[in-house]
XYZ file of C-alpha atoms in Angstrom:
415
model
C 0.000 0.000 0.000
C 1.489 3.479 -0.752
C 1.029 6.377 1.537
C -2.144 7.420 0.574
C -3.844 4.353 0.627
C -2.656 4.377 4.644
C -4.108 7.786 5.111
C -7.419 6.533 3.724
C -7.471 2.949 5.836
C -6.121 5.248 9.011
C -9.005 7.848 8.564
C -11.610 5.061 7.977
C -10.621 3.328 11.551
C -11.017 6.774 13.363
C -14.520 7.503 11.420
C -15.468 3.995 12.809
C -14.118 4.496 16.048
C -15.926 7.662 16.901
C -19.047 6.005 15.836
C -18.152 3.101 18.472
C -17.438 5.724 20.784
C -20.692 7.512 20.563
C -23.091 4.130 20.796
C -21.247 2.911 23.949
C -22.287 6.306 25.158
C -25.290 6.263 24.465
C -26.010 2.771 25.209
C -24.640 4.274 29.053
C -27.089 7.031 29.325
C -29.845 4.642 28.366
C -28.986 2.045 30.659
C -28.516 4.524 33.515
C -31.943 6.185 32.918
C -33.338 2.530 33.509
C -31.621 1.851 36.120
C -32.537 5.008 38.141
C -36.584 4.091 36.789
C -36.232 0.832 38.676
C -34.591 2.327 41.636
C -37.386 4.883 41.814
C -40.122 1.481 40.868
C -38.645 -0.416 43.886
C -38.377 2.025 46.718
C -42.370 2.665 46.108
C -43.204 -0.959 46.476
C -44.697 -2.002 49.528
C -42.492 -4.017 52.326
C -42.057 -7.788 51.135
C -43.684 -10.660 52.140
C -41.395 -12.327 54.626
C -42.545 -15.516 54.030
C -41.446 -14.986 51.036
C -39.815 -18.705 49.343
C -35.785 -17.941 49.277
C -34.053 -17.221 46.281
C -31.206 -19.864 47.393
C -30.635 -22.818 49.304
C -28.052 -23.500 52.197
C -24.331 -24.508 51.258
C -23.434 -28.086 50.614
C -20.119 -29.209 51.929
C -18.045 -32.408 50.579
C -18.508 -35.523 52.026
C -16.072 -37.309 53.794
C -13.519 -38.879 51.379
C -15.229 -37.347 48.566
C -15.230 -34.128 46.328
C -17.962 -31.093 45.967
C -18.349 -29.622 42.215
C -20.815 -26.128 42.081
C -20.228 -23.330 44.105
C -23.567 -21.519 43.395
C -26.742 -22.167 45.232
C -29.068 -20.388 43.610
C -32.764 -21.805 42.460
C -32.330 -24.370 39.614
C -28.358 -24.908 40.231
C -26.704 -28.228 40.386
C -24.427 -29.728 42.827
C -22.259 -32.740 42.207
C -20.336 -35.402 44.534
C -18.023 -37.864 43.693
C -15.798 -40.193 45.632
C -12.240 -40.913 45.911
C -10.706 -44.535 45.059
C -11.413 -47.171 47.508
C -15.393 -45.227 48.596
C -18.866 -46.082 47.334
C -21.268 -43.015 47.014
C -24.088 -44.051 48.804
C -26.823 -41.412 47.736
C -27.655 -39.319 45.006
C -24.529 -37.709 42.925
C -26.412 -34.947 41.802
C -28.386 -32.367 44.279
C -30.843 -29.443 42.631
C -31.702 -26.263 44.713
C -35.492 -25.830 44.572
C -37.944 -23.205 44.252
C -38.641 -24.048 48.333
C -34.881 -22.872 49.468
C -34.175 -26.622 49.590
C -31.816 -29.016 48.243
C -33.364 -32.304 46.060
C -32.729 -36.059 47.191
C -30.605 -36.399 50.697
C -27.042 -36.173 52.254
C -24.619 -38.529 50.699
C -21.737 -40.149 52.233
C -18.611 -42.053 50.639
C -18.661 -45.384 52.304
C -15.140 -47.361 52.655
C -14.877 -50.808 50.359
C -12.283 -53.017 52.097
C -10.640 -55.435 50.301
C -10.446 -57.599 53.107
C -14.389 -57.424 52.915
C -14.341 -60.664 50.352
C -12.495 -62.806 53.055
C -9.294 -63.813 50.885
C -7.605 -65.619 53.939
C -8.301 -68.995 54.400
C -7.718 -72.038 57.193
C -7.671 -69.019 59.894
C -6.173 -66.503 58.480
C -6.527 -63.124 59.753
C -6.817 -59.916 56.635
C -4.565 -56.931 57.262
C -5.460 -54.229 55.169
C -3.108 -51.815 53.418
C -3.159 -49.159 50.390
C -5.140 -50.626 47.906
C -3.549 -53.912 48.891
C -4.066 -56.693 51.607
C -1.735 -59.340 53.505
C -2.696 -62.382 55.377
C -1.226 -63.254 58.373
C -1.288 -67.115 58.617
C -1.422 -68.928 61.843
C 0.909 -72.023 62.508
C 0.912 -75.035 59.786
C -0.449 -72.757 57.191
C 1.673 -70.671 54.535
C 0.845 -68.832 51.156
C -0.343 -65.409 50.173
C -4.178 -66.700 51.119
C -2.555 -69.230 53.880
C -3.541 -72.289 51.353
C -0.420 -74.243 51.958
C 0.080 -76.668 54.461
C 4.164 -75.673 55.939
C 5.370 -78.928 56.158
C 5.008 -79.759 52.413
C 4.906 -76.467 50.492
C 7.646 -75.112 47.721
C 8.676 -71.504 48.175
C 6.495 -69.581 46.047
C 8.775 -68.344 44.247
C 10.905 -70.995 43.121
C 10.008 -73.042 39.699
C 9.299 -76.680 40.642
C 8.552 -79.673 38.016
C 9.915 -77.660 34.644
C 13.466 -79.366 33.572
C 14.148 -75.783 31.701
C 13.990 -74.192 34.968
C 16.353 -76.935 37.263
C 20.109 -77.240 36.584
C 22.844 -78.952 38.495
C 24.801 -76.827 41.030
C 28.496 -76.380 40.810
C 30.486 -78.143 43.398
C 33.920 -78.493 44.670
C 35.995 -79.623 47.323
C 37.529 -77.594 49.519
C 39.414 -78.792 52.481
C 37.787 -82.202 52.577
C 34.305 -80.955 52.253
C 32.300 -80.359 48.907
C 30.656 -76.848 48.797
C 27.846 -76.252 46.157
C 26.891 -72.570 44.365
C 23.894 -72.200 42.189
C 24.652 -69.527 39.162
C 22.632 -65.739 39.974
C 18.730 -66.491 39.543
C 19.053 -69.849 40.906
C 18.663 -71.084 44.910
C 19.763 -74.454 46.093
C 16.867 -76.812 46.887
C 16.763 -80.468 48.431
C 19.362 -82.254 50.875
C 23.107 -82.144 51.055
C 23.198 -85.141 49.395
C 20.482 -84.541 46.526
C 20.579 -80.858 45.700
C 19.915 -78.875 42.695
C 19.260 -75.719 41.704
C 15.834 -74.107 41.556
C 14.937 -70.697 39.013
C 13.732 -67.868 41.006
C 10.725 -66.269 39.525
C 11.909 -62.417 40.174
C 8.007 -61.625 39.372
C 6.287 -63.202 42.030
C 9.249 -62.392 44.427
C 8.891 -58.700 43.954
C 4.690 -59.407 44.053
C 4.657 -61.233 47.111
C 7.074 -58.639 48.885
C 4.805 -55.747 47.704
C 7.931 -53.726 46.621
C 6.453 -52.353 43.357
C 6.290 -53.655 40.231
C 9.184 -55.220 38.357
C 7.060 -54.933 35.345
C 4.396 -51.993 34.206
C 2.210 -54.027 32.356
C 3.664 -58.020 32.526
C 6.828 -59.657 33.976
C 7.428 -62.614 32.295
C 9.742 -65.435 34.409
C 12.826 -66.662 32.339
C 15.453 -69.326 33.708
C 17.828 -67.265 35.937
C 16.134 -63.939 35.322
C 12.745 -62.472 34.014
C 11.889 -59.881 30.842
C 8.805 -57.492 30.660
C 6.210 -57.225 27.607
C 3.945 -55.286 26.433
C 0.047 -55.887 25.338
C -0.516 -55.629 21.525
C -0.012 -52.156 20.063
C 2.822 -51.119 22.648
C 6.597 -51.107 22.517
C 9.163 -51.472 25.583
C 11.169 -48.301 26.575
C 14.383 -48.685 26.807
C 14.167 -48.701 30.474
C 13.313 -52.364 30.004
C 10.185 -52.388 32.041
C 7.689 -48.835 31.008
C 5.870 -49.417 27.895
C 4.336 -46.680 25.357
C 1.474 -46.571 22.665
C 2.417 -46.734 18.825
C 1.069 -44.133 16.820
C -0.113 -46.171 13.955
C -1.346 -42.748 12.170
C 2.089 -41.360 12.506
C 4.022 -44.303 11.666
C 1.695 -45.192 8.529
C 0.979 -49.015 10.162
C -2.820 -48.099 9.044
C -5.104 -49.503 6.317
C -7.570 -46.395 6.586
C -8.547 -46.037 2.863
C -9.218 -42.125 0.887
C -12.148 -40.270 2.769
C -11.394 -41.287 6.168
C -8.620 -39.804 9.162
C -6.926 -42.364 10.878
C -7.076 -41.566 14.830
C -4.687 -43.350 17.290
C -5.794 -44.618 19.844
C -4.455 -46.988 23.055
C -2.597 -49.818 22.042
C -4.824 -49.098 17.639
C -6.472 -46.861 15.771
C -9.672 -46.284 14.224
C -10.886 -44.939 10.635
C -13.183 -42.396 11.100
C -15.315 -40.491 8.508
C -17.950 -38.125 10.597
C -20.831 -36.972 8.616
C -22.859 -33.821 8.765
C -26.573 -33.720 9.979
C -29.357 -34.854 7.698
C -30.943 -31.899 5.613
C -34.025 -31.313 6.694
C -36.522 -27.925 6.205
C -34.065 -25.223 5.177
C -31.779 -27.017 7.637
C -28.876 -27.583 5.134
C -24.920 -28.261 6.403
C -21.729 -28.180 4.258
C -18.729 -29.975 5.455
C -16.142 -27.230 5.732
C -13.284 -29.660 7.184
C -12.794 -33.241 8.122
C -14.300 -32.763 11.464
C -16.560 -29.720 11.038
C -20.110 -28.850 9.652
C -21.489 -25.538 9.284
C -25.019 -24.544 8.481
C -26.047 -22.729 5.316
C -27.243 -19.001 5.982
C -30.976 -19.707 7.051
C -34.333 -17.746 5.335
C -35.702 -14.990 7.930
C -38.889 -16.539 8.568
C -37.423 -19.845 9.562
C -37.169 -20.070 13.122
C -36.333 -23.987 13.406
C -33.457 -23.225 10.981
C -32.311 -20.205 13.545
C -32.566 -22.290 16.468
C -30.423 -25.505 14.632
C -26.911 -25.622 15.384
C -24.488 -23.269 13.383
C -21.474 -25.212 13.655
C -20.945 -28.996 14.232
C -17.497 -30.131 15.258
C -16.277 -33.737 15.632
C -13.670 -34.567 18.392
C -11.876 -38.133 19.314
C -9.799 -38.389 22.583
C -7.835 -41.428 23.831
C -7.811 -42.135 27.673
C -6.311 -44.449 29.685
C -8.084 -46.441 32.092
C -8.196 -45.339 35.982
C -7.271 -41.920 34.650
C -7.025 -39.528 38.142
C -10.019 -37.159 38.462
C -11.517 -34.844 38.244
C -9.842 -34.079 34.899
C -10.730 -31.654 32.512
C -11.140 -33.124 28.782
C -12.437 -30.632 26.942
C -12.763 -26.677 26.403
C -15.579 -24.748 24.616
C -15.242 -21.129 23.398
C -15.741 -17.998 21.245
C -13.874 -14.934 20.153
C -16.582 -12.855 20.670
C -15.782 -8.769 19.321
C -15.592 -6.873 22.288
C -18.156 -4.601 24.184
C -20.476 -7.752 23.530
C -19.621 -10.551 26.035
C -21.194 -10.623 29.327
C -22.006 -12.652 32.369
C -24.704 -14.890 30.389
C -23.749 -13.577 26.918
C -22.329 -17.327 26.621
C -24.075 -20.836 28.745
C -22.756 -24.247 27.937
C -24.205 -27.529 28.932
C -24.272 -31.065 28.136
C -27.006 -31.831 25.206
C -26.344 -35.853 25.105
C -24.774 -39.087 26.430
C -24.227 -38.085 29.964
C -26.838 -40.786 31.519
C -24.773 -42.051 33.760
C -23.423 -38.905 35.141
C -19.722 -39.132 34.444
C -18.982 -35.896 33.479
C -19.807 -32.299 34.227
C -20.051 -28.923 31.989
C -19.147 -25.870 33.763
C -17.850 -22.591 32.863
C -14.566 -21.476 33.396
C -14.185 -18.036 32.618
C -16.525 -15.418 30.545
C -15.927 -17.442 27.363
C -14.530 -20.912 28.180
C -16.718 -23.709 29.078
C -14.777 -26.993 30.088
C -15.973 -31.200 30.372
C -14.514 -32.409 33.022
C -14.571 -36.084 33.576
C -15.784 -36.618 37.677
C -15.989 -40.755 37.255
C -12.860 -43.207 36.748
C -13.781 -44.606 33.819
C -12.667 -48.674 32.975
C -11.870 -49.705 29.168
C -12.048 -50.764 26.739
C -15.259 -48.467 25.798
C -16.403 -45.783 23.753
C -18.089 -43.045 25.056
C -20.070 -39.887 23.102
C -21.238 -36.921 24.470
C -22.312 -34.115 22.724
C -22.118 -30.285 24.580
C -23.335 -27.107 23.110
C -22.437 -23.658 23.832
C -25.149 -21.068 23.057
C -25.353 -17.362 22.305
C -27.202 -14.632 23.666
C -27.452 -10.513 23.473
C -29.803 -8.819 26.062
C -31.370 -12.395 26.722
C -32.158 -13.327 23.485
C -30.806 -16.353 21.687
C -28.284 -15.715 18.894
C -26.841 -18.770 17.736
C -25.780 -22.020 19.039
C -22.626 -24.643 19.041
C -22.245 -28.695 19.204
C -19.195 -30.224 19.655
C -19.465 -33.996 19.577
C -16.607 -35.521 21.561
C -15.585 -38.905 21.392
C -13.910 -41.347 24.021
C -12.036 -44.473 23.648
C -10.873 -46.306 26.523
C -7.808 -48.145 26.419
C -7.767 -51.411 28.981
C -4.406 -49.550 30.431
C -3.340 -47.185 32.568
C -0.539 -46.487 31.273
C-alpha cells in the first residue's frame, strides 16, 4: 500500500471508532436512565412478604472422602459429589436447589470398600489391610499369600518346581575335605546335602509377594535365571526395560484407513473415522467445511427452526487411559466474541447428550470458556459420546448455538 492508501485505511478506523465511541455512550445514558426508573419502581413498592420462598438454598459441603463440584446455590443450580478410590457413594450424585430454598434427594456419604471385605484368607487366616492392597497373616501349619499351603510340604512360592528348563545342576567343589555347592545368579539351592539342585527364582512373584512395586508396568514374564517385561498388543518397551508406550499407527503409517477417512490413534490401535454432517431437513442444510466440522447454510428470515439448529458442528476423538485420576478436565468450549459484547450470560454451555450415567460435568470457566470435566474413573475398553453445546445470547435473546461432539475411547491400560 502506498502512503495514501494508509491515510485513507487510518481515517476510515477513526470515522469507525468515533461512531463506536458515541453508541457505547449512548447505550450508558440509556442504561442509567433505567436503572434510576427501577430504583425509583422499587423504593415505592410495599415491604415484602417475609414468608417470602428464598431465592437460594443452604451450602453443601463435601462428604467425607469425597469431592464437591458447584459453588452456586441459587434456584435451579446443580451440585455434584463424587468419591475418591477405595469409597462407594451411597446417595444421590447430583443435588438441585429448589424453588422451596431446599436441596433435592438427601445427604450422601462415601462409604469405605475393604478389600479384606471378600475374606481372601483362608484355614484361619486373619486380613490386614493396606493401600489398595491386603496381607494375610497365617497362623501355625499354614503358609501362602491366602494361607492355602500346608508348611510342612509347600515349595517356596517363588521358586520353579517340576519344569526341567527351569532346574540345573549346582556347581560343586571340594575344599578342604568338604564339597561346597553354588547355584549360578537367579538360581537357589533346593533339596538335601546329598540330593541338591538348583531351583529358578521367579523375580516376578518375588517382587509381588514382597509388595515392593512392580518389576514390570504391564507383565513380567519369568525366564530361567532372570525375568523380561512385555507389552500388550499395540505397545513397545522403553528402553528402560520395564515402562511401555502406545504406537502411533497414524504417525508411523501401520494403518489400512482407505481415501475419505482420518486415521485416529488410539491406546494400544487406531480407528478410521469419517464423521458426517446432519441430515438436511426444512431449510436445515450443512456443508462440510473440514474433516471434522459442519457448518449450516445461511438460514431464510422466517425460519425459526433453521435459527434455532446448530451453526457449527465439530467432531472430536480423545484417547484415555483407564483409571485416569479425576476430576480431569477433557475438553474446552469457546468464542472470540468482538468486544463490548460478552457478558455474564452472553455465553451458557451444557451437556445436550450421552451423559446418563453422570460421568462428566459442563461448567464454565471463565466469561468465554466452558470446560468437560470427567468426575468418574472410567474402565476400558469403551467408547463413550457426548455431545455439549455452547449457546449465544445478546440482552437475553438467543443468537446462535454450538455442538461439539466428543468422542472417548478407553484403552484397557493405565498407562
Amino acid at each position: 500500500m502506498d502512503k495514501n492508501q494508509v491515510v485513507g485505511v487510518l481515517r476510515q478506523m477513526e470515522k469507525f471508532l468515533k461512531g463506536q465511541e458515541v453508541r457505547f455512550t449512548e447505550g450508558l445514558r440509556i442504561m442509567k436512565s433505567k436503572l434510576a426508573n427501577l430504583q425509583n419502581s422499587v423504593s415505592k413498592m410495599p415491604q415484602a412478604d417475609q414468608s417470602a420462598a428464598p431465592t437460594a438454598c443452604p451450602s453443601l459441603e463435601a462428604p467425607a472422602h469425597g469431592t464437591k463440584f458447584g459453588s452456586k446455590y441459587f434456584v435451579g443450580h446443580e451440585v455434584h459429589f463424587t468419591c475418591a478410590q477405595g469409597y462407594q457413594l451411597v446417595g444421590p450424585s447430583t443435588r438441585v436447589c429448589q424453588e422451596n430454598g431446599s436441596w433435592t434427594g438427601v445427604a450422601i456419604v462415601c462409604k469405605d470398600l475393604t478389600v479384606c471385605a471378600s475374606s481372601p484368607c483362608l484355614n484361619g487366616g486373619t486380613c490386614v489391610e493396606g493401600v489398595n492392597q491386603y496381607k494375610c497373616t497365617c497362623p501355625q501349619k499354614w503358609s501362602g499369600s491366602h494361607c492355602q499351603h500346608p508348611t510342612q510340604t509347600a515349595p517356596p512360592e517363588w521358586s520353579v518346581v517340576n519344569d526341567p528348563a527351569f532346574s540345573r545342576k549346582p556347581r560343586c567343589a571340594q575344599v578342604n575335605r568338604a564339597q561346597h555347592c553354588s547355584c549360578d545368579a537367579g538360581f537357589h539351592m533346593s533339596g538335601t546335602s546329598d540330593n541338591s539342585i538348583c531351583q529358578d527364582v521367579n523375580e516376578c512373584e518375588v517382587y509381588r509377594l514382597d509388595q515392593g512395586g512392580k518389576l514390570c508396568v504391564h507383565e513380567c514374564v519369568n525366564v530361567p535365571g532372570s525375568y523380561q517385561c512385555s507389552c500388550p498388543s499395540g505397545y513397545r518397551l522403553l528402553p528402560d526395560g520395564r515402562s511401555c508406550e502406545d504406537v502411533d499407527e497414524c504417525l508411523s503409517q501401520r494403518h489400512n484407513c482407505t481415501n475419505g477417512t482420518t486415521c485416529i490413534n488410539t491406546g494400544g490401535g487406531f480407528q478410521c473415522v469419517s464423521p458426517e454432517c446432519p441430515r438436511s431437513h426444512g431449510h436445515i442444510h450443512y456443508v462440510k467445511t473440514s474433516p471434522f466440522q459442519c457448518e449450516r447454510n445461511p438460514c431464510p428470515m422466517a425460519s425459526r427452526p433453521c435459527q434455532l439448529a446448530p451453526k457449527t458442528v465439530s467432531f472430536h476423538y480423545l484417547s484415555l487411559s483407564s483409571n485416569l485420576p479425576i476430576p480431569a478436565t477433557l475438553f474446552r468450549m469457546a468464542t472470540a466474541t468482538a468486544p463490548g459484547r460478552t457478558g455474564p450470560d452472553s455465553l451458557r454451555f451444557g451437556i445436550v447428550g450421552g451423559n446418563s450415567r453422570g460421568m462428566f460435568v459442563m461448567q464454565r470457566s471463565d466469561r468465554q470458556t466452558g470446560e468437560l470435566i470427567l468426575v468418574q474413573q472410567l474402565q476400558g475398553p469403551q467408547q463413550i459420546s457426548i455431545d455439549v453445546d455452547m449457546s449465544e445470547y445478546s440482552d437475553r435473546v438467543f443468537q446462535a448455538k454450538h455442538v461439539a461432539k466428543v468422542h472417548i475411547m478407553v484403552s484397557p491400560h493405565n498407562f
